[in-house]
Coordinates of C-alpha atoms in Angstrom, one line a residue:
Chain A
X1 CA 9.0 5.3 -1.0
X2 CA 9.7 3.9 2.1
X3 CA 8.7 1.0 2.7
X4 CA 8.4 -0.4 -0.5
X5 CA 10.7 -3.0 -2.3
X6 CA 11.2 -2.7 -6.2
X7 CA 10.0 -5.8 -7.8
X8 CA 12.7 -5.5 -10.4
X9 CA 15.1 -6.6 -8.0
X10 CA 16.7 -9.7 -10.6
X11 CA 18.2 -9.0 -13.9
X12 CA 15.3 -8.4 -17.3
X13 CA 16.6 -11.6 -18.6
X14 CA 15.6 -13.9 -15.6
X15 CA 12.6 -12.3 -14.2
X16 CA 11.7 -14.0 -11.1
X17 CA 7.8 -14.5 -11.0
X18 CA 5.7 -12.5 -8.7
X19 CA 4.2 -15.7 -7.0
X20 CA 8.3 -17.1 -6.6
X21 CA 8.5 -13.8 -4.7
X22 CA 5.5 -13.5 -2.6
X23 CA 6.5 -17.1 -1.0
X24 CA 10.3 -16.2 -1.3
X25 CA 9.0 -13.1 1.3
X26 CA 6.8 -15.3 3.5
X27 CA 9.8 -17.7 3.8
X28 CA 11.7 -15.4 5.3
X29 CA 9.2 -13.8 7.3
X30 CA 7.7 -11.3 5.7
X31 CA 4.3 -10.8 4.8
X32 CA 4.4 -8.4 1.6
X33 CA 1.4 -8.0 -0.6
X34 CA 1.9 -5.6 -3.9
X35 CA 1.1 -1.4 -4.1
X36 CA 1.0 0.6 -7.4
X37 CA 2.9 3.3 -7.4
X38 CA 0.5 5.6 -9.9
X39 CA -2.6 5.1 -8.1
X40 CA -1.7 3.9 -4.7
X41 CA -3.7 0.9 -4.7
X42 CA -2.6 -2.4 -3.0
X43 CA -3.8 -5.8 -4.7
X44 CA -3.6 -9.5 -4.3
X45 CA -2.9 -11.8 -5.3
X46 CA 0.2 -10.2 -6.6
X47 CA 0.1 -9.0 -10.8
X48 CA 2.4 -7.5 -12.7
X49 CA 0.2 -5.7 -13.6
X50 CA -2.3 -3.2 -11.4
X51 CA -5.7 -4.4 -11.8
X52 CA -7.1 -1.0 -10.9
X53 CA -5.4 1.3 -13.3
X54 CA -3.0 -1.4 -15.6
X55 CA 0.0 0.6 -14.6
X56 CA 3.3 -1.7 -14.5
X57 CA 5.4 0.1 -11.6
X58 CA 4.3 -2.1 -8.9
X59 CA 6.4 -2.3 -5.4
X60 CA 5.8 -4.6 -2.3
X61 CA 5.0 -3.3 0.9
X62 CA 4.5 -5.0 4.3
X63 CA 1.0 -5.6 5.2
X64 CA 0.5 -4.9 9.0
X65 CA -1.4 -8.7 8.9
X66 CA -4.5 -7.4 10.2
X67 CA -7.6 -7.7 9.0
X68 CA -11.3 -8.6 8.9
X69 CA -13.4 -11.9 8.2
X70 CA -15.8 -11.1 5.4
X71 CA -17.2 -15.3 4.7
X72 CA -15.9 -18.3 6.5
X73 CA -17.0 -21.6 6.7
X74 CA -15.8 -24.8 8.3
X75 CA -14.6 -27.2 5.9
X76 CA -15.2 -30.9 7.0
X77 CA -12.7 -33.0 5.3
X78 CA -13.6 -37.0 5.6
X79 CA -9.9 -38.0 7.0
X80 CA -8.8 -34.8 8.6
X81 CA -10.0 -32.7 11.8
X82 CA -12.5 -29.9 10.4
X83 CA -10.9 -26.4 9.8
X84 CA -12.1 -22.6 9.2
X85 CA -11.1 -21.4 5.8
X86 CA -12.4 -17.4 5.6
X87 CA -12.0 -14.7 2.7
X88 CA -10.1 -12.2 5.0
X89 CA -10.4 -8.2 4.2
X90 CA -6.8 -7.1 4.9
X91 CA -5.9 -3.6 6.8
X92 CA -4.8 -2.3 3.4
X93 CA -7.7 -3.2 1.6
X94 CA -7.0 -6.4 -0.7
X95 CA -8.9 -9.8 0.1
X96 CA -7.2 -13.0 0.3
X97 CA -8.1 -16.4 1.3
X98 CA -6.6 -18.3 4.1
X99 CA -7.6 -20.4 7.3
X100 CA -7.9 -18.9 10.8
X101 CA -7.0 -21.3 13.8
X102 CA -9.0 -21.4 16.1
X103 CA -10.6 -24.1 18.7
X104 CA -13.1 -24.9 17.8
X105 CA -13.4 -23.3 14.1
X106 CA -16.9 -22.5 14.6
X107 CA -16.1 -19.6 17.1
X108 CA -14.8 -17.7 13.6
X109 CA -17.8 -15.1 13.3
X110 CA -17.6 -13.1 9.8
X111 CA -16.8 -9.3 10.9
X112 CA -14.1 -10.8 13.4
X113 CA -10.9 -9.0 13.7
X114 CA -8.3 -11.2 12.6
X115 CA -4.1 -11.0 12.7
X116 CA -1.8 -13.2 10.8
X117 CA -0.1 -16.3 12.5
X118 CA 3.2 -17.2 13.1
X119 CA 1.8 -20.8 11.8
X120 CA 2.0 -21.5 8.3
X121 CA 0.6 -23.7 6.6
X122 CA 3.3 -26.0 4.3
X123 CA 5.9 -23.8 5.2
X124 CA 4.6 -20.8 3.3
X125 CA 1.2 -20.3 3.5
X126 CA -0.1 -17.4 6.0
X127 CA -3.0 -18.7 8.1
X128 CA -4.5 -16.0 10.9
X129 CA -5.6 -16.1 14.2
X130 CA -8.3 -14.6 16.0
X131 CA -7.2 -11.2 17.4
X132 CA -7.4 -9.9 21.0
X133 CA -7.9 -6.6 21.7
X134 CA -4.5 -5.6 22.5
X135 CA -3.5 -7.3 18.9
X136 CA -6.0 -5.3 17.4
X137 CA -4.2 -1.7 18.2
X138 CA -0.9 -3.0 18.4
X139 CA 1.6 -3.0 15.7
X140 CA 2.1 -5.8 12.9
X141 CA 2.5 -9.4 14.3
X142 CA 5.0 -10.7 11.6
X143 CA 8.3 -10.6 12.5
X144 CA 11.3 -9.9 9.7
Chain B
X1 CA -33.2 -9.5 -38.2
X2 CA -35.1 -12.9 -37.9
X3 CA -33.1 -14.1 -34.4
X4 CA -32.7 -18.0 -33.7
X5 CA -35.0 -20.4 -32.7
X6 CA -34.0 -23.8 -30.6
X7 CA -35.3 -26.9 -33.0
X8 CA -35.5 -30.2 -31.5
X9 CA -33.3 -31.4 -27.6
X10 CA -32.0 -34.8 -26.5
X11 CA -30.9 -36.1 -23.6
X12 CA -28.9 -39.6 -23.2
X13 CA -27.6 -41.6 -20.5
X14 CA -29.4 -39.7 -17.5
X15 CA -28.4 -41.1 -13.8
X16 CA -26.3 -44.1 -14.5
X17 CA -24.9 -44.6 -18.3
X18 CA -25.0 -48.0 -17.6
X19 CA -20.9 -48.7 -19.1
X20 CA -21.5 -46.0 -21.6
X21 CA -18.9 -43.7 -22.3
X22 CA -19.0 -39.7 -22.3
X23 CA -18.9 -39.4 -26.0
X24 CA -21.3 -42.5 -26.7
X25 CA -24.3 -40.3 -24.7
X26 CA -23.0 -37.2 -26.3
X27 CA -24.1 -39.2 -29.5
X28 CA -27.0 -40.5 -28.5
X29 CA -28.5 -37.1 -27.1
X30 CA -26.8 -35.5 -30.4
X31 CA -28.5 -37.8 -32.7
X32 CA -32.0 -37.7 -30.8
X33 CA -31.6 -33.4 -30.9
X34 CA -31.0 -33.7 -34.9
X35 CA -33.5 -36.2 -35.6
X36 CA -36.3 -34.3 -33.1
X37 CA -35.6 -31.3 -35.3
X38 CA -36.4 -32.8 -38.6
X39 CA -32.7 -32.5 -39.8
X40 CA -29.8 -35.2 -40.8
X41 CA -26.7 -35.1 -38.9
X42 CA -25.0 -33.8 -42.4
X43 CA -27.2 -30.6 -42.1
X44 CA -25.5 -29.6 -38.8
X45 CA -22.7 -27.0 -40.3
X46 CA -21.8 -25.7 -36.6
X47 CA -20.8 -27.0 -33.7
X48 CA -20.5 -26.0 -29.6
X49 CA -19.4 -28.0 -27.2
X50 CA -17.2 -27.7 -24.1
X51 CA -15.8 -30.3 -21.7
X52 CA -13.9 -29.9 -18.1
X53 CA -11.2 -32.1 -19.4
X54 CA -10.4 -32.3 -22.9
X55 CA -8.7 -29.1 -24.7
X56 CA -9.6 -31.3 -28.2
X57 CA -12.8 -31.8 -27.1
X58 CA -14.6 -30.0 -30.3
X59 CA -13.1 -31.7 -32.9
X60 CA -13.6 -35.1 -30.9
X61 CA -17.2 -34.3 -30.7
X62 CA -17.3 -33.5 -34.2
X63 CA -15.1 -36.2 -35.6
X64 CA -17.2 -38.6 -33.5
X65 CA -20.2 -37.1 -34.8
X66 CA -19.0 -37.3 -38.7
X67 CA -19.3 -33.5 -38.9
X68 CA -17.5 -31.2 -41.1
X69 CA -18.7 -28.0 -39.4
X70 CA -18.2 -24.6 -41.1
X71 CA -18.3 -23.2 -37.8
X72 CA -17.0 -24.8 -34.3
X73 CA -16.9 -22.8 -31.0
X74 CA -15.3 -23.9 -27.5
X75 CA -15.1 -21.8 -24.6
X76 CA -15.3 -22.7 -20.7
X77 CA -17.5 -21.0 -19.1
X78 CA -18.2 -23.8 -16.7
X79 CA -21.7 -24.7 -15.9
X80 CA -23.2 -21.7 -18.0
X81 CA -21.3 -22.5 -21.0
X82 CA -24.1 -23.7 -23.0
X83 CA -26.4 -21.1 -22.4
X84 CA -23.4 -18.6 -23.4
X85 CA -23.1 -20.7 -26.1
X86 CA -26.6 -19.1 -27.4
X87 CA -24.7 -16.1 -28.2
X88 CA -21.9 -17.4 -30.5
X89 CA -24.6 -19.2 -32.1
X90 CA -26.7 -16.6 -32.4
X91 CA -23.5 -14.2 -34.4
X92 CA -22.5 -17.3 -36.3
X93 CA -25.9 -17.8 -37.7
X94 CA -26.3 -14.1 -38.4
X95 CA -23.2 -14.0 -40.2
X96 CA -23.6 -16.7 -42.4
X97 CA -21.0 -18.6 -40.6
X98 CA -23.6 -21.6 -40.6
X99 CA -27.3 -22.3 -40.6
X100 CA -27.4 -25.1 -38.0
X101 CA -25.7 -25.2 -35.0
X102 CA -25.6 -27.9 -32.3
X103 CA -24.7 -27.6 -28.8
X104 CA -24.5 -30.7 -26.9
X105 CA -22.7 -31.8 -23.6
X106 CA -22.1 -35.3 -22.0
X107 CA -20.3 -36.4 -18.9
X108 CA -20.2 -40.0 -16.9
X109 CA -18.9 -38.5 -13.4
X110 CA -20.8 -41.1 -11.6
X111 CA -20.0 -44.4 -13.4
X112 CA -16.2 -43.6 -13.6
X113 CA -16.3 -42.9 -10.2
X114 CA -14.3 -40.1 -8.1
X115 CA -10.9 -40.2 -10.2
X116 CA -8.1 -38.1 -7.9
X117 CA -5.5 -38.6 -10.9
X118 CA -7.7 -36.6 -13.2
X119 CA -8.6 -33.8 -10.2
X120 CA -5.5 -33.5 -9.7
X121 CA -4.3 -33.2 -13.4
X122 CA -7.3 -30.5 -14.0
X123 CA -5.7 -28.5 -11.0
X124 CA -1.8 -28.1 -12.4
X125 CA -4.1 -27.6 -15.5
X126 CA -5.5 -24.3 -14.0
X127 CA -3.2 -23.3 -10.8
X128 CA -4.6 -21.4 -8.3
X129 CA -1.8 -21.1 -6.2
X130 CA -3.2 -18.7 -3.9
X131 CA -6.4 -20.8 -3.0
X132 CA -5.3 -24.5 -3.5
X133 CA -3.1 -25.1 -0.8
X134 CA -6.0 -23.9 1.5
X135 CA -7.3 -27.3 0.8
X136 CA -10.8 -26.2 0.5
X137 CA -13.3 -29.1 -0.7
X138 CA -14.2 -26.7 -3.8
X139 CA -16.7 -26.2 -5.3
X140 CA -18.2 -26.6 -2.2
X141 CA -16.5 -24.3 0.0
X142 CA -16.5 -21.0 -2.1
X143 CA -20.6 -21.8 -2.3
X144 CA -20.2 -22.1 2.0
X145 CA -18.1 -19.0 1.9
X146 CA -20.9 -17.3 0.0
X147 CA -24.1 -18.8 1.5
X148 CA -22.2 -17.7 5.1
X149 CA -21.8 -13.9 3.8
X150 CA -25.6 -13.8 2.6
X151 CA -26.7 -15.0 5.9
X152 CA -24.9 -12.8 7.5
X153 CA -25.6 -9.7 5.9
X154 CA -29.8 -11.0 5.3
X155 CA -30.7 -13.1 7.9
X156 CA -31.0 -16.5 5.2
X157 CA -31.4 -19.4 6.9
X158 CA -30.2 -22.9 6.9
X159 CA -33.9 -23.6 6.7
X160 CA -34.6 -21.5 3.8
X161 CA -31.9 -22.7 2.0
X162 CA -33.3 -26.8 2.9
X163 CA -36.5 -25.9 1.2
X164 CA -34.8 -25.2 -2.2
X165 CA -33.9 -28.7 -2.1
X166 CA -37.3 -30.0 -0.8
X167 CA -38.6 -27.8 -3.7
X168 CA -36.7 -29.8 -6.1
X169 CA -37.2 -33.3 -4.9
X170 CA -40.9 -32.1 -5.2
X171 CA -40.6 -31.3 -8.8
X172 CA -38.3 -34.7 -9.4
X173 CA -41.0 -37.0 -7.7
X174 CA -43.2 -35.8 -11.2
X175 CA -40.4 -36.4 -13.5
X176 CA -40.1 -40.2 -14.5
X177 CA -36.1 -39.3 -15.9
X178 CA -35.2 -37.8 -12.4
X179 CA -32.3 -39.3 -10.6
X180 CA -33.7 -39.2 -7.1
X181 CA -37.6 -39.5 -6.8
X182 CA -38.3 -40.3 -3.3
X183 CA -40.0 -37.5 -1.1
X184 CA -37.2 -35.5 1.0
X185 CA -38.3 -33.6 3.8
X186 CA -36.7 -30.4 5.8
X187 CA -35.6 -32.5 8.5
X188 CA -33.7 -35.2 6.3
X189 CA -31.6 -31.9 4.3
X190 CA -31.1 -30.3 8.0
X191 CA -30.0 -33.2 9.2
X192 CA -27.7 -34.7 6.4
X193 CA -24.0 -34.5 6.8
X194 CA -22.3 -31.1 6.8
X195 CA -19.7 -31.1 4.0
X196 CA -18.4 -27.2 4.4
X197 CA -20.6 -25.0 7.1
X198 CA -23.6 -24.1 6.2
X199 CA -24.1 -26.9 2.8
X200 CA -24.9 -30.0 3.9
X201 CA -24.6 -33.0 1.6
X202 CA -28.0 -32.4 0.9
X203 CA -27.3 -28.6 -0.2
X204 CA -25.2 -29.7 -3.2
X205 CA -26.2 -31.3 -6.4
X206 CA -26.0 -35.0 -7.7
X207 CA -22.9 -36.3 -9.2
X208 CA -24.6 -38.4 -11.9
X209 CA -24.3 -39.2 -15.8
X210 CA -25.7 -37.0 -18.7
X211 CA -25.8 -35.9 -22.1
X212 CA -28.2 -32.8 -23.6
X213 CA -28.2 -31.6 -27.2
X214 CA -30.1 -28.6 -28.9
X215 CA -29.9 -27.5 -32.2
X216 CA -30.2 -23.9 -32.8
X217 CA -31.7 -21.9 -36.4
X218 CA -32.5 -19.2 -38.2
X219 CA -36.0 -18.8 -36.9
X220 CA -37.1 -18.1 -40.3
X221 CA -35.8 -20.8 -41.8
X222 CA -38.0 -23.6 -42.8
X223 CA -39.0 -26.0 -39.8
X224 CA -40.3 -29.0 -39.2
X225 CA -44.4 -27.9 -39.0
X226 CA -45.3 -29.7 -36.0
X227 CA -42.5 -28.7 -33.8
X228 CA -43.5 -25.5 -31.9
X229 CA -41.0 -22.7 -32.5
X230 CA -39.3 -21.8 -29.2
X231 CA -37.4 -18.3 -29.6
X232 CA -34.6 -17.0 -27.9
X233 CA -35.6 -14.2 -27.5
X234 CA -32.4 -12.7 -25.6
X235 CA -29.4 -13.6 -23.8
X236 CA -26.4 -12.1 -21.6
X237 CA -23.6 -13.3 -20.4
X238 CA -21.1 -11.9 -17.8
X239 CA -18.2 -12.9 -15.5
X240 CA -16.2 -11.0 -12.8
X241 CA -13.6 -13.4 -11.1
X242 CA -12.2 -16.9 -11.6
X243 CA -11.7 -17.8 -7.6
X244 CA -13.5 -16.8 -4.9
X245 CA -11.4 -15.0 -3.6
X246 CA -12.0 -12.5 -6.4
X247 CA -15.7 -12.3 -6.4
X248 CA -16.1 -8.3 -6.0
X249 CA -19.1 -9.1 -3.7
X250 CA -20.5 -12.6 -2.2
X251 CA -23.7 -11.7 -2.3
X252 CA -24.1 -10.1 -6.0
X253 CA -23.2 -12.6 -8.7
X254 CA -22.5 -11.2 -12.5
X255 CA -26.1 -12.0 -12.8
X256 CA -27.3 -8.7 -12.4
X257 CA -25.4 -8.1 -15.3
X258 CA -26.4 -11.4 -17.7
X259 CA -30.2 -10.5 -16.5
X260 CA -30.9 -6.9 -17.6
X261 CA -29.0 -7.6 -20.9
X262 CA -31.2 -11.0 -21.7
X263 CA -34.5 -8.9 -20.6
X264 CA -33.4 -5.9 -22.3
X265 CA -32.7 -7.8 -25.4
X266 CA -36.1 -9.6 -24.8
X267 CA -38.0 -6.2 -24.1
X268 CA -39.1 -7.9 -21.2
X269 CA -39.5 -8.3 -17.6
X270 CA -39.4 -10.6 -14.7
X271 CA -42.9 -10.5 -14.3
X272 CA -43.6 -11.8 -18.3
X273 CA -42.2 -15.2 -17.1
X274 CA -43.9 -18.5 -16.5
X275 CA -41.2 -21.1 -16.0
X276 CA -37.5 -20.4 -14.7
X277 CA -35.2 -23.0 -14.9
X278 CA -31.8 -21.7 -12.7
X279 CA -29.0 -23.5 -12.2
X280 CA -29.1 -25.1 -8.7
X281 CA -25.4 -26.2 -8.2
X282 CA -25.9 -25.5 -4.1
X283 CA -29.6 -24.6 -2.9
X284 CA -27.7 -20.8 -2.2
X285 CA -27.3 -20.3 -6.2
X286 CA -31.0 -20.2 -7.1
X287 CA -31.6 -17.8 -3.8
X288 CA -28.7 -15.3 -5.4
X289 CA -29.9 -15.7 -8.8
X290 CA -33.7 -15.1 -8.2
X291 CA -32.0 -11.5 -6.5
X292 CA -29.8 -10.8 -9.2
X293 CA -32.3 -11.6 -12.1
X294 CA -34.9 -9.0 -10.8
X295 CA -37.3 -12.1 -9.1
X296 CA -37.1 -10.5 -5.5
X297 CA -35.1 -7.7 -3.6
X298 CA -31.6 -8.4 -2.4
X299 CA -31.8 -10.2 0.6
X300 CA -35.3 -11.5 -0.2
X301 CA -34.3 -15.1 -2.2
X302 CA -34.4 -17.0 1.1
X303 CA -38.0 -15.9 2.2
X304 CA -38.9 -16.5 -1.2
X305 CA -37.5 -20.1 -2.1
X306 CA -39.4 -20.7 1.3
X307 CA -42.6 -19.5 0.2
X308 CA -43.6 -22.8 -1.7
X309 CA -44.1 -20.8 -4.8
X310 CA -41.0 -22.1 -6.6
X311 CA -42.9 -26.0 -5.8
X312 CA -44.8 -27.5 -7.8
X313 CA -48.6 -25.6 -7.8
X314 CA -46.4 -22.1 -7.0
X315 CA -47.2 -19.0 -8.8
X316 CA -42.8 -19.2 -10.0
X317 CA -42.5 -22.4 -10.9
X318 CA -38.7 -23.2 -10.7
X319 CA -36.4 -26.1 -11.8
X320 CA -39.5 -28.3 -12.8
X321 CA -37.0 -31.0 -13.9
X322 CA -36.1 -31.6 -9.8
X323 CA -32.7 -29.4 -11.2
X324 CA -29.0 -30.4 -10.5
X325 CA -30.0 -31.1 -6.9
X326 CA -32.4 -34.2 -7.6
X327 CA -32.5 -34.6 -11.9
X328 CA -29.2 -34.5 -13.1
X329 CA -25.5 -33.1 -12.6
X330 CA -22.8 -33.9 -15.2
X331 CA -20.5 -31.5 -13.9
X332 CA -21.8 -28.9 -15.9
X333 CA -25.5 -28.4 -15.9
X334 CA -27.2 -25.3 -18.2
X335 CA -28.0 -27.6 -21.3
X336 CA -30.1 -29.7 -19.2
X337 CA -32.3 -26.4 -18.3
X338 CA -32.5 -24.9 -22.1
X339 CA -33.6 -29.3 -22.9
X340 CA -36.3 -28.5 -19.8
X341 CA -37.4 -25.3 -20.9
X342 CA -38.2 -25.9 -24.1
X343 CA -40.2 -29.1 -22.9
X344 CA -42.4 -27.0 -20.4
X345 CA -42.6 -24.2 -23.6
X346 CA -43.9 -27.3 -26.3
X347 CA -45.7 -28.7 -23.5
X348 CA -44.3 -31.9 -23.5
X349 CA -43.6 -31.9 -19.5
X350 CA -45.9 -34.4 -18.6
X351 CA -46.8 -34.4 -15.0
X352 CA -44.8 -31.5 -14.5
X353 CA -46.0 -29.5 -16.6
X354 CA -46.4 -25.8 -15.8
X355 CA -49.8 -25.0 -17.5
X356 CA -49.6 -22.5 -20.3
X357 CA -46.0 -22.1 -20.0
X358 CA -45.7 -19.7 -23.0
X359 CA -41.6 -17.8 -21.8
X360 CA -39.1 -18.9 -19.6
X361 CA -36.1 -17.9 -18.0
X362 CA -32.7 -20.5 -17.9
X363 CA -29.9 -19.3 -15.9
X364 CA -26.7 -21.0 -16.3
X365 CA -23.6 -20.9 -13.4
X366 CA -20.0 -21.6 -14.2
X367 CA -17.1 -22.1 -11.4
X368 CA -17.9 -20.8 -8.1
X369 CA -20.1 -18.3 -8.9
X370 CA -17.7 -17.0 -11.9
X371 CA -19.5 -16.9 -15.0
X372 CA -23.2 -16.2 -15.5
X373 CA -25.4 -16.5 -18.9
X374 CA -29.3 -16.0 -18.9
X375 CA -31.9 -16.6 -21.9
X376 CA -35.2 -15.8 -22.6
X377 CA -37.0 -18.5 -24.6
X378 CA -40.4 -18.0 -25.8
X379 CA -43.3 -19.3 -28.1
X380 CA -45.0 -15.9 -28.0
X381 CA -44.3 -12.7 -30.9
X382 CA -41.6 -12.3 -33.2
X383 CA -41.5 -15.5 -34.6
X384 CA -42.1 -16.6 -38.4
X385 CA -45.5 -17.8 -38.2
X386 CA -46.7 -14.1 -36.3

């Protein structure tokens, strides 16, 4: 289907694990998250397995990088400035954890409209940024 | 079939251990449960323990103990695993696995201090690799990230959740064991530090010492004739997620499951309980759990925990030990609350004790809202002597 990347890209005998290939995707800018491709359903954090119906033919597709803050909080480490970390409800239904940046990281209000930031965290990790309303009906924000 | 009955409890090393090791208090409150019940250590044939570090941690216990169980069981289940643990002894006994089972805890987080080697060693342990780089300061955080959610959605306040902790310093001022006895007052939660928006420091529970033991028979086998027979009378246990991230919803824990399977096992309901003892790892826990175990409507644990009558002289008298948020917290907490139950059920609970306390409800948590086991224990019906 377009769109959609076989997992089984690497030879039986040296599988390459799922979580090696979600950060191998996210180093080279892509954000990919995985869909079944008997139900339809896209999941995270990535299984080999589909949580919803256990079927094994899994693909990953890109995930626009919008979505929705369902909890946040603001965590107040004792040696480092305070952050928001936020369960975020992406576009394609999955929920995942991550940051949002924002100044200051109390304006993050759960039911805010979120899109994914070109700033990751160590290199790999997405974080999000708020989304203004333009980035809320435009397309995806992560560039190949 | 005759069900299980808790014997005698112990508890060890409360607060500060004063130099004592984890296993030395696991001894002590083992050796006061076995003795309390009547029994020698040699008549203990069954074993259930669980620790957050050790993965030998059974046949330590046991070789420690000078055991030579017929039956051992193990399982993480976090906080709640010693209220799960009710189940495995409850099929063991039944299937003539053993005839006496003890289930004990200890832990010495606040004397050994905060050790970052061993944090760090339990997290390669059990990766997470989609939630620890977030660097959330967990537990915490995944309790913010629900408490935030059931304010949202409800209207809970910051205030609401304060007086679950002003609730339990209440309760702890009665109890001479209690780490933390002097009054607390709205103002002094409100305005204590925030650690992870909306718990403050005064949201979370203690970091202190402990060790609780029960031991756990047929309940028609022969008992020691002055101890009051305490019955479990039903338990459940359920989990949906590991992390946070995978809670199905952040305001419905698996306790709507552990509940209707403990009271439908008990053939009871919410209103047949005098005493509840619920795991307060963060004051939002209690205000979820009192939803999910049928005490209130969704939505309606913060008016509730604010109505004073979870304090001492209310109508649901709740956490009459002063709980994980002014007795004790060893990490993991539900052996303390079957220990305080079945004080407040013999009537042994001193200034604290809830009148005519004849059933009450324990509710143990594990991880961040993960895994959730409930019991029933009672004095009334079904027992040997009725």
């Amino acid at each position: 289907m377009k769109g959609e990347t076989a997992m089984a890209q690497h030879p039986p005998q040296h599988p390459q694990a799922l979580e090696s290939q979600y950060f191998a995707a996210l180093r080279a800018g892509r954000f990919e998250i995985p869909r079944c491709l008997d139900c339809h359903r896209t999941h995270f954090y990535p299984r080999v397995l589909c949580p919803v119906c256990g079927s094994e033919r899994i693909a990953w597709i890109r995930a626009t990088g919008r979505g929705t803050v369902y909890g946040a909080t603001v965590v107040r480490p004792r040696t480092e400035r305070p952050f928001c970390a936020a369960l975020i409800d992406l576009e394609e239904g999955p929920r995942m954890l991550s940051r949002v940046l924002a100044d200051p990281p109390e304006s993050v209000r759960i039911g805010a409209r979120v899109v994914l930031s070109q700033h990751r965290l160590e290199e790999t990790h997405p974080q999000f940024e708020l989304a203004s309303d333009a980035d809320s009906v435009r397309g995806p924000v992560c560039q190949a | 079939m005759p069900g299980v009955s808790i014997l005698g409890t112990g508890l060890a090393g409360l607060g500060h251990a004063g130099g004592r090791t984890d296993m030395e208090i696991l001894a002590q409150a083992s050796g006061r449960a076995v003795r309390s019940s009547g029994l020698k250590m040699s008549d203990i044939d069954g074993v259930i323990t669980a620790s957050l570090t050790s993965g030998w941690w059974t046949t330590r216990v046991a070789e420690y103990l000078g055991l030579r169980p017929r039956f051992s069981e193990s399982t993480m289940f976090g906080g709640s695993s010693f209220i799960a643990a009710l189940i495995t002894a409850e099929m063991a006994i039944h299937a003539d696995r053993c005839s006496n089972v003890l289930i004990c805890y200890g832990a010495t987080p606040r004397s050994t201090g905060n050790n970052t080697e061993r944090n760090r060693m339990r997290a390669a342990l059990d990766p997470q690799p989609y939630e620890h780089p977030f660097r959330l300061i967990n537990p915490v955080s995944s309790y913010a990230l629900a408490a935030s959610r059931h304010m949202a959605e409800f209207g809970t306040t910051r205030e609401q959740l304060a007086e679950v902790a002003v609730a339990a310093r209440a309760w702890a001022e009665l109890n001479p064991d209690a780490t933390l006895r002097e009054p607390l007052t709205l103002a002094e939660v409100l305005d204590s530090p925030m650690i992870s928006d909306p718990l403050s420091v005064r949201d979370c529970c203690l970091v202190t010492d402990g060790a609780a033991a029960f031991v756990v028979s047929a309940s028609d086998a022969p008992q020691r004739s002055d101890l009051v027979p305490v019955r479990v009378a039903g338990v459940g246990h359920a989990h949906d997620h590991r992390q946070i991230s995978e809670m199905p919803d952040l305001t419905r824990t698996a306790a709507v499951a552990s509940g209707r399977e403990a009271f439908r096992r008990a053939k009871m309901a919410p209103t047949d309980i005098d005493v509840l003892e619920i795991y307060d790892a963060f004051t939002i826990t209690p205000i979820m759990f009192l939803e999910d175990l049928g005490f209130c409507e969704k939505g309606e644990g913060g008016p509730l925990a604010a109505s004073g009558r979870i304090a001492p002289g209310g109508d649901l008298p709740m956490n009459t030990n002063g709980g994980g948020l002014s007795c004790v917290h060893p990490g993991m907490y539900s052996a303390f609350l079957v220990v305080e139950a079945v004080a407040q059920l013999r009537g042994e609970a001193g200034a604290r004790q809830v009148p005519g306390a004849r059933t009450a409800l324990v509710h143990g948590n594990g991880g961040v809202f993960s895994s959730q086991a409930t019991a029933i224990l009672t004095t009334t019906g079904g027992g040997p002597h009725e």
